[in-house]
mmCIF file of C-alpha atoms in Angstrom:
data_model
loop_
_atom_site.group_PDB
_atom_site.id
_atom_site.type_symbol
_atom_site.label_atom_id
_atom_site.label_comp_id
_atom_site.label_asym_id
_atom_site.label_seq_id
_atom_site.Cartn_x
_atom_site.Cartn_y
_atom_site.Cartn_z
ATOM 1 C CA UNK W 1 102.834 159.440 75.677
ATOM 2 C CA UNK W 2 99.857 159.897 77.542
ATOM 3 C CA UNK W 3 99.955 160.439 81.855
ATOM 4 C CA UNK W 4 99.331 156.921 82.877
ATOM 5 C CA UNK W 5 102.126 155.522 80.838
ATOM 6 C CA UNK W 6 104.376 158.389 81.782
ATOM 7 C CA UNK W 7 103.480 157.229 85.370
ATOM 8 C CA UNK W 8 104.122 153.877 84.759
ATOM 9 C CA UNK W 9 107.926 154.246 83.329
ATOM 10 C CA UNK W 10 108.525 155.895 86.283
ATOM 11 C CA UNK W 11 108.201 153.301 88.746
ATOM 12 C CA UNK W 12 110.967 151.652 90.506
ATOM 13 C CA UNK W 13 111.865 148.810 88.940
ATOM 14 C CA UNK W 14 111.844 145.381 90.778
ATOM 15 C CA UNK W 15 114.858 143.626 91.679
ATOM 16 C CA UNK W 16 113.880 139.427 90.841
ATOM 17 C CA UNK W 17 113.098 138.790 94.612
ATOM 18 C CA UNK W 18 110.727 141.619 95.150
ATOM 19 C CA UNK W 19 108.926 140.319 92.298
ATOM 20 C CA UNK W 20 108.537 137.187 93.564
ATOM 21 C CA UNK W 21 107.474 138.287 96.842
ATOM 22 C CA UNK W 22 105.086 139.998 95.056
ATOM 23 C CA UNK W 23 103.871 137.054 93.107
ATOM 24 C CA UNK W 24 103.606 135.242 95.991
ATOM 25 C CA UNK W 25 101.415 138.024 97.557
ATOM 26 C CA UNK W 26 99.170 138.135 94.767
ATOM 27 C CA UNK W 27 98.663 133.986 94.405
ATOM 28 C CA UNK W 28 97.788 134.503 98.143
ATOM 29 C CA UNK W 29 95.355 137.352 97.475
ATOM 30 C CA UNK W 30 93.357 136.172 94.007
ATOM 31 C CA UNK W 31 93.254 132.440 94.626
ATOM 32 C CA UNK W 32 94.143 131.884 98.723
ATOM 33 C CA UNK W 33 97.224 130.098 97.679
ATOM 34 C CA UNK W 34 99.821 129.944 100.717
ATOM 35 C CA UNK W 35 103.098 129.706 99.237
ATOM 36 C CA UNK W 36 106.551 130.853 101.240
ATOM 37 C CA UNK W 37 110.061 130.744 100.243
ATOM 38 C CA UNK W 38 111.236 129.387 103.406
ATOM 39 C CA UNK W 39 113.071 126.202 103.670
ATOM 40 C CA UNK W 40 113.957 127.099 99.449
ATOM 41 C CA UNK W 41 116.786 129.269 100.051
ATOM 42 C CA UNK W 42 118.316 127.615 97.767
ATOM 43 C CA UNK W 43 116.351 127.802 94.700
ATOM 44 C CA UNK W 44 117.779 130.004 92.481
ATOM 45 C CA UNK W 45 115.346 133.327 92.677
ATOM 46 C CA UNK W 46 114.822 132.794 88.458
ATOM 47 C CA UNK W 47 113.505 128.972 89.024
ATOM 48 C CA UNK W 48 111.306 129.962 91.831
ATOM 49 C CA UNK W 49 109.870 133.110 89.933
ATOM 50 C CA UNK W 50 109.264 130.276 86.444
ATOM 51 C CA UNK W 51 107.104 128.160 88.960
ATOM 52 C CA UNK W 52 104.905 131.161 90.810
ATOM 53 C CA UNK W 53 104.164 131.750 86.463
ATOM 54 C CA UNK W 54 103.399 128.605 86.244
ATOM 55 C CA UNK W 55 100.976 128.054 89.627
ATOM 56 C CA UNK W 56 99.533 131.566 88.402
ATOM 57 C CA UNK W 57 98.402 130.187 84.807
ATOM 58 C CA UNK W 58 97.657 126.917 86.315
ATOM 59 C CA UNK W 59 95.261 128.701 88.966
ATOM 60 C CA UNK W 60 93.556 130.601 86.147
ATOM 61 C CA UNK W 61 93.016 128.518 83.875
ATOM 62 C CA UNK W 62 91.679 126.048 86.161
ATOM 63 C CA UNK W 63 88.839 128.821 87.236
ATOM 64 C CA UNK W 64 87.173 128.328 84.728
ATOM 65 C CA UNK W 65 88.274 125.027 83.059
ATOM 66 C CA UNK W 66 85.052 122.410 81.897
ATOM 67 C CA UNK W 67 85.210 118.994 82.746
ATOM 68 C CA UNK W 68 85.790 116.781 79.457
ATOM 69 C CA UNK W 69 86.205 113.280 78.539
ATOM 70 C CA UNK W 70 89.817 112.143 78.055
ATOM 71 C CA UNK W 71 88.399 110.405 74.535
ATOM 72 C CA UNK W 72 87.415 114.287 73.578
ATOM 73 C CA UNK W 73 90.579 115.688 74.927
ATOM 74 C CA UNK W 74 92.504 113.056 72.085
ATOM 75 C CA UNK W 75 90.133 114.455 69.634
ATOM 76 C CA UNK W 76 87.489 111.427 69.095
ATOM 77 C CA UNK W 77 90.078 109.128 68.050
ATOM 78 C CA UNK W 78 88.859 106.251 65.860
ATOM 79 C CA UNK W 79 89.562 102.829 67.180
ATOM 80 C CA UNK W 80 88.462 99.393 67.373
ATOM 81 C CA UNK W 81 87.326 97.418 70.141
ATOM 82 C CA UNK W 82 89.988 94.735 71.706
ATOM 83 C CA UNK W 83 88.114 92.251 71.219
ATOM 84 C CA UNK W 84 88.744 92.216 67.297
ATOM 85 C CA UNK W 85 92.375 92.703 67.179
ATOM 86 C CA UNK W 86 95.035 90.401 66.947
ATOM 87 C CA UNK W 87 98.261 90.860 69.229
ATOM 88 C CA UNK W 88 99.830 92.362 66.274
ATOM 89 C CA UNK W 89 97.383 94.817 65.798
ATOM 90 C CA UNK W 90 97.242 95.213 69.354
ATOM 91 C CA UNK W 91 100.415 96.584 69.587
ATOM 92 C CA UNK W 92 100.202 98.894 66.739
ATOM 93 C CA UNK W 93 97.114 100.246 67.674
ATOM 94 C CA UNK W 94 97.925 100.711 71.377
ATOM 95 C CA UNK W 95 101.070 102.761 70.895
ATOM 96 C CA UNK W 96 98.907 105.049 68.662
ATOM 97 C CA UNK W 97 96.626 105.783 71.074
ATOM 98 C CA UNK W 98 99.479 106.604 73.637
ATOM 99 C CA UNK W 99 101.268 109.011 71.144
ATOM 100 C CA UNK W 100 98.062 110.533 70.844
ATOM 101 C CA UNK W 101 97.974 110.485 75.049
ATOM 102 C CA UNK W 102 101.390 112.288 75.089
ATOM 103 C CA UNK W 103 100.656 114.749 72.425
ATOM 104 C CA UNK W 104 97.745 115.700 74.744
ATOM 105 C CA UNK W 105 99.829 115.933 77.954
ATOM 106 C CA UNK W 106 98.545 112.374 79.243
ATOM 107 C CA UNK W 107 100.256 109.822 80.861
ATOM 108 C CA UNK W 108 99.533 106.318 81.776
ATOM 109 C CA UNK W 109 101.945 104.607 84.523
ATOM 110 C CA UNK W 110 101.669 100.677 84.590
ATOM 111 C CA UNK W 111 103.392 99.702 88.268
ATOM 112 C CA UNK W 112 102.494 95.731 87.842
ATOM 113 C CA UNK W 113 103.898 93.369 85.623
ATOM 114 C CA UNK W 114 100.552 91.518 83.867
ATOM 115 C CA UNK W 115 99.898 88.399 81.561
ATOM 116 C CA UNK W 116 99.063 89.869 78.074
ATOM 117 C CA UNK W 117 99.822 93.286 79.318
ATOM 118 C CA UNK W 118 99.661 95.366 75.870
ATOM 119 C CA UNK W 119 96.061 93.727 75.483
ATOM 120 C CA UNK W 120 95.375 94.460 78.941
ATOM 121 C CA UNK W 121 96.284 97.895 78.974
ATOM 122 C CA UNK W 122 94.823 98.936 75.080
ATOM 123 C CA UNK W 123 90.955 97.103 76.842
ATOM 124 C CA UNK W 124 91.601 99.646 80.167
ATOM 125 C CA UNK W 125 92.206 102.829 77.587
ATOM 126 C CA UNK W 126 89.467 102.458 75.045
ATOM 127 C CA UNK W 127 86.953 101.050 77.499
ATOM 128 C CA UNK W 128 87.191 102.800 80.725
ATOM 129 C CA UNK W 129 89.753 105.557 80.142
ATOM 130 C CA UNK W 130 88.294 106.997 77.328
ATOM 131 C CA UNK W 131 85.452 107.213 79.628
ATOM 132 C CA UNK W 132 87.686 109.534 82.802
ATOM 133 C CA UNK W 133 86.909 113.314 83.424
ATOM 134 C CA UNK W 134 89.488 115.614 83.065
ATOM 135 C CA UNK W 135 90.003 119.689 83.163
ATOM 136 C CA UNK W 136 90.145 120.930 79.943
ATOM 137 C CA UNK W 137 93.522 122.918 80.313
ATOM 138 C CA UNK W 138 96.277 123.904 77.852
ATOM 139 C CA UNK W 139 99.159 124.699 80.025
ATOM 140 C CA UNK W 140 102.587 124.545 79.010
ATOM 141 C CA UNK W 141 104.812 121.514 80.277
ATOM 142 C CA UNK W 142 101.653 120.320 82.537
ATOM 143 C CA UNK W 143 100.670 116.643 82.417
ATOM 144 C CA UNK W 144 97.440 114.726 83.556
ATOM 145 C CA UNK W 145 99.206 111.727 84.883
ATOM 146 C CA UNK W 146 97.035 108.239 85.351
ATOM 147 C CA UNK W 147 98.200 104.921 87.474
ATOM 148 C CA UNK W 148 96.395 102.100 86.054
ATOM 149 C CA UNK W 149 96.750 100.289 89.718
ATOM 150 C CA UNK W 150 94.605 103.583 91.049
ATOM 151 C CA UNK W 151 91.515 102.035 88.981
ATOM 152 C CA UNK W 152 92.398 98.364 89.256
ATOM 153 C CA UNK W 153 94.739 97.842 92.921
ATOM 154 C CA UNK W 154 97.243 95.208 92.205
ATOM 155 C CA UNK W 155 97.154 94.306 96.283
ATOM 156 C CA UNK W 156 100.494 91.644 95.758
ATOM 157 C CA UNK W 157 102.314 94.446 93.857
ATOM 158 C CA UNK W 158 101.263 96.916 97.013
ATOM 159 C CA UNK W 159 102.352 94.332 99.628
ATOM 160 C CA UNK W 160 105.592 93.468 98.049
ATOM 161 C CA UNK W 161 106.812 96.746 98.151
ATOM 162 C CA UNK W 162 105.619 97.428 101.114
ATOM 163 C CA UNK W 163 107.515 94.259 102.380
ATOM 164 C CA UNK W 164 110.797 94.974 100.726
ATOM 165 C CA UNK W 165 110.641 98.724 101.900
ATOM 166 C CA UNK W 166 109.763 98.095 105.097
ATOM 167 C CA UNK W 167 113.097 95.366 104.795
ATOM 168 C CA UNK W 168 115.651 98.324 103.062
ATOM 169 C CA UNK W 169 114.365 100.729 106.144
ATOM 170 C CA UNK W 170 115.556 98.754 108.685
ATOM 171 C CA UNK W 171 118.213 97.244 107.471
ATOM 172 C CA UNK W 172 120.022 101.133 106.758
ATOM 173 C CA UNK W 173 121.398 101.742 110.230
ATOM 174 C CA UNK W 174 123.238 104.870 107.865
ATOM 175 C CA UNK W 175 119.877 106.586 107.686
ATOM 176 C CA UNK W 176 117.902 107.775 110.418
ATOM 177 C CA UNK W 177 114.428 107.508 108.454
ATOM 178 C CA UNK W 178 113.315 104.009 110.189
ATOM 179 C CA UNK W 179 114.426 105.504 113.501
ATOM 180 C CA UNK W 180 112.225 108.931 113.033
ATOM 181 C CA UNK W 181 109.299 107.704 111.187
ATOM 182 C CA UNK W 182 108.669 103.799 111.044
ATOM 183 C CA UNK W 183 110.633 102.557 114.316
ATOM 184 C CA UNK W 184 106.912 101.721 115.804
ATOM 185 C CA UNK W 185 104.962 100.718 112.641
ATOM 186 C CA UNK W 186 104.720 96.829 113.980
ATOM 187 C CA UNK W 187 103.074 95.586 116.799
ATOM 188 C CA UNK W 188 106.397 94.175 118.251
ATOM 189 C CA UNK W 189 108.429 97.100 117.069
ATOM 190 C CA UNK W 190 110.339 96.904 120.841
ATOM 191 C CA UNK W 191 111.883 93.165 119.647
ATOM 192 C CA UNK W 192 112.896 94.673 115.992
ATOM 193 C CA UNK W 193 114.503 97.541 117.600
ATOM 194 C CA UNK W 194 116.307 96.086 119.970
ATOM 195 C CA UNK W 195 118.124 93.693 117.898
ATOM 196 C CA UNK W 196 118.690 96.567 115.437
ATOM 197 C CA UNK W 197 120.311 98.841 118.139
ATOM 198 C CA UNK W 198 122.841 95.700 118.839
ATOM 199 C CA UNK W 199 124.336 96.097 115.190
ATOM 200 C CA UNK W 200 126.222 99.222 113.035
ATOM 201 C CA UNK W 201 125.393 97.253 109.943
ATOM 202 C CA UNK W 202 123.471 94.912 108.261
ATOM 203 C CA UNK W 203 123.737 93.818 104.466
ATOM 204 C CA UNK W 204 121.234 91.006 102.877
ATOM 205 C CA UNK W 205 122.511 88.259 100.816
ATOM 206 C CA UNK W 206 119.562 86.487 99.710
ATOM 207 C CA UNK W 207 115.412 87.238 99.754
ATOM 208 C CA UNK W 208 112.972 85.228 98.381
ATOM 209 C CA UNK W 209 109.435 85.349 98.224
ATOM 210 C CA UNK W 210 107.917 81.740 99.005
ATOM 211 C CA UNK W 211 104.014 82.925 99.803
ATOM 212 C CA UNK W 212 101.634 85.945 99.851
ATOM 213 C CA UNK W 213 98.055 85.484 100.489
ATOM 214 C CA UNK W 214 95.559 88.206 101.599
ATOM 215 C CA UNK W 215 91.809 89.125 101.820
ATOM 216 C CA UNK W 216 89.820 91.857 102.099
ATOM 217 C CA UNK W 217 91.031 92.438 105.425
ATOM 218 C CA UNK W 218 94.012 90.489 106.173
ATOM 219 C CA UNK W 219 97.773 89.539 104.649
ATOM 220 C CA UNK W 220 100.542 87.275 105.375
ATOM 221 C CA UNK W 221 103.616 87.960 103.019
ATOM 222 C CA UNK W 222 106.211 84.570 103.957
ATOM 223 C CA UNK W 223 109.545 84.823 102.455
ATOM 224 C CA UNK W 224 113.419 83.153 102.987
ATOM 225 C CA UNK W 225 116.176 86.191 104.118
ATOM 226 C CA UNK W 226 119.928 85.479 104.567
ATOM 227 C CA UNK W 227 121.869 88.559 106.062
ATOM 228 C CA UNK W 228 124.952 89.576 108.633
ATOM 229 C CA UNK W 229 125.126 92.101 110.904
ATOM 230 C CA UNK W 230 128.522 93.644 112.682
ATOM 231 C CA UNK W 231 128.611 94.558 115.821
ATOM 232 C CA UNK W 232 130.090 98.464 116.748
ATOM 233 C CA UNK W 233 133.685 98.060 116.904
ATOM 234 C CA UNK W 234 133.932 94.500 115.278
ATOM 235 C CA UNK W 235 134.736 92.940 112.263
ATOM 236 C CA UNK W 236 133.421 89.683 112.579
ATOM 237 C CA UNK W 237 129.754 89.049 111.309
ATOM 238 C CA UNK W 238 126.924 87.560 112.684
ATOM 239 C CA UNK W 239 124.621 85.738 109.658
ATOM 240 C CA UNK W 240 120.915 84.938 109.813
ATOM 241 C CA UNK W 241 118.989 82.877 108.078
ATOM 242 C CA UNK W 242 115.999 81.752 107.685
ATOM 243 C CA UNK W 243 111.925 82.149 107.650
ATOM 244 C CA UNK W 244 110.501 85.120 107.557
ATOM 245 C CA UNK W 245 107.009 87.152 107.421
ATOM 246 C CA UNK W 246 105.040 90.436 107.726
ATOM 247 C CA UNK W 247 101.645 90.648 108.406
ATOM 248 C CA UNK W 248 99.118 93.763 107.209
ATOM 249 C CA UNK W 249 96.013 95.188 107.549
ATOM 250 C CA UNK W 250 93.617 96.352 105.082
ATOM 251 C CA UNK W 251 92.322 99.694 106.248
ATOM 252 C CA UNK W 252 91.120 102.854 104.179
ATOM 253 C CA UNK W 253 92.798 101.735 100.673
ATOM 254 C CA UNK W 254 95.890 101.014 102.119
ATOM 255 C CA UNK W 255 98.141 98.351 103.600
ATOM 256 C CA UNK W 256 99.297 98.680 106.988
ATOM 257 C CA UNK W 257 102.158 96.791 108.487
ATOM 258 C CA UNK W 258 101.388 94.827 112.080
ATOM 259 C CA UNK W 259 104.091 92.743 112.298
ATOM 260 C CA UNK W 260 107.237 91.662 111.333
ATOM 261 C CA UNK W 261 109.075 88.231 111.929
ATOM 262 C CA UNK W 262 112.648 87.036 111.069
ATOM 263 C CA UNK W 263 114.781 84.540 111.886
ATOM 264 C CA UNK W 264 116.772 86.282 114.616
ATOM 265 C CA UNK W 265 116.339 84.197 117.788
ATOM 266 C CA UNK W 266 118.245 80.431 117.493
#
């Protein structure tokens, strides 16, 4: 046994934690990664130490990871264009080219619901897809994940969750989420609030969508709604019913609420 390894086995050993902190200290050192352990007290100190591994190899490899084609990174796959498949072959074909996908580590989320969806989806791989950068990286457990909306917005999708969140927020007087973040998202927040603050609970019966139409700028998203609402201290209910709508604004990719109506003045 030479010196340095002599040296080397005598060295206090690390309890878990101190290596972590260590970790931590070199991720901030070699690749200006700020990473603390407050506010995770209650990660167990093996879990945390398995994720500073895998944010080292991840920083690492990506140092010096090439940019490839995601039709490379599946190996050249052979495959023929939609156009000249049937919709049996269609289906065959795409789900081998997504076993191929999740072999690789790549995903493909579909939010929307589309008309001839499995054709749809096999045209968006093989033509534009295949076609997508990507780091060339082999790390264990990590996954290149895709949203097919993120290349082709599906804007009624977008607005009708953005309606029927907006709808769940404010009608969970348990939670104090609408109160601390969303309260003021429309332009007559003061009216919404103040007939929220008049009730302890709220529970819809029916929703409907009757309309949605939008432009590059502008949306209207009509609907019916039939709910009740008690009163603090009360057992009787209160129901509404109704016409409804939320208006939006198209700014920087994004919907934006502006105003919300329901049918809560007779």
């Amino acid at each position: 046994m030479n010196k340095e390894d002599n040296d080397e086995n005598n060295l206090p050993k690390l309890n878990i934690e101190e290596e972590n902190a260590f970790k931590r200290l070199k991720l901030s050192i070699e690749h200006g990664a700020s990473y603390s352990s407050k506010g995770n007290s209650n990660v167990p100190p093996e879990i945390e130490g398995q994720f500073l591994d895998y944010i080292m190899n991840f920083e690492n490899a990506s140092k010096n990871a090439k940019q490839i084609l995601v039709f490379e990174k599946l190996g050249k796959p052979e495959y023929k264009p939609e156009s000249t498949l049937s919709d049996e072959e269609i289906t065959v074909e795409l789900e081998r080219i997504e076993l191929l996908m999740q072999n690789q580590g790549i995903n493909l989320d579909v939010l929307g619901d589309y008309i001839d969806e499995e054709r749809l989806i096999y045209k968006f791989i093989t033509e534009e897809l295949f076609e997508h950068e990507i780091d060339d990286m082999n790390i264990s457990g990590m996954r290149t994940c895709f949203i097919y909306e993120e290349f082709h917005p599906n804007h009624e999708y977008d607005l009708k969750r953005d309606t029927e969140d907006f709808l769940r927020m404010f009608f969970n007087t348990k939670s104090d989420f609408y109160d601390e973040y969303h309260s003021k998202d429309a332009t007559n927040h003061e009216e919404l609030n103040n007939f929220r603050s008049l009730f302890k609970k709220f529970k819809m019966k029916f929703f409907q969508y009757q309309e949605i139409t939008f432009d590059e700028h502008n949306a209207v998203v009509r609907f019916k709604i039939d709910f009740w609402a008690k009163m603090d201290g009360k057992d009787s209910k209160i129901s509404y019913s109704g016409d409804g709508n939320i208006t939006f604004k198209f700014e920087y990719g994004y919907w934006y609420l502006r105003e919300v109506t329901l049918p809560i003045i007779d």
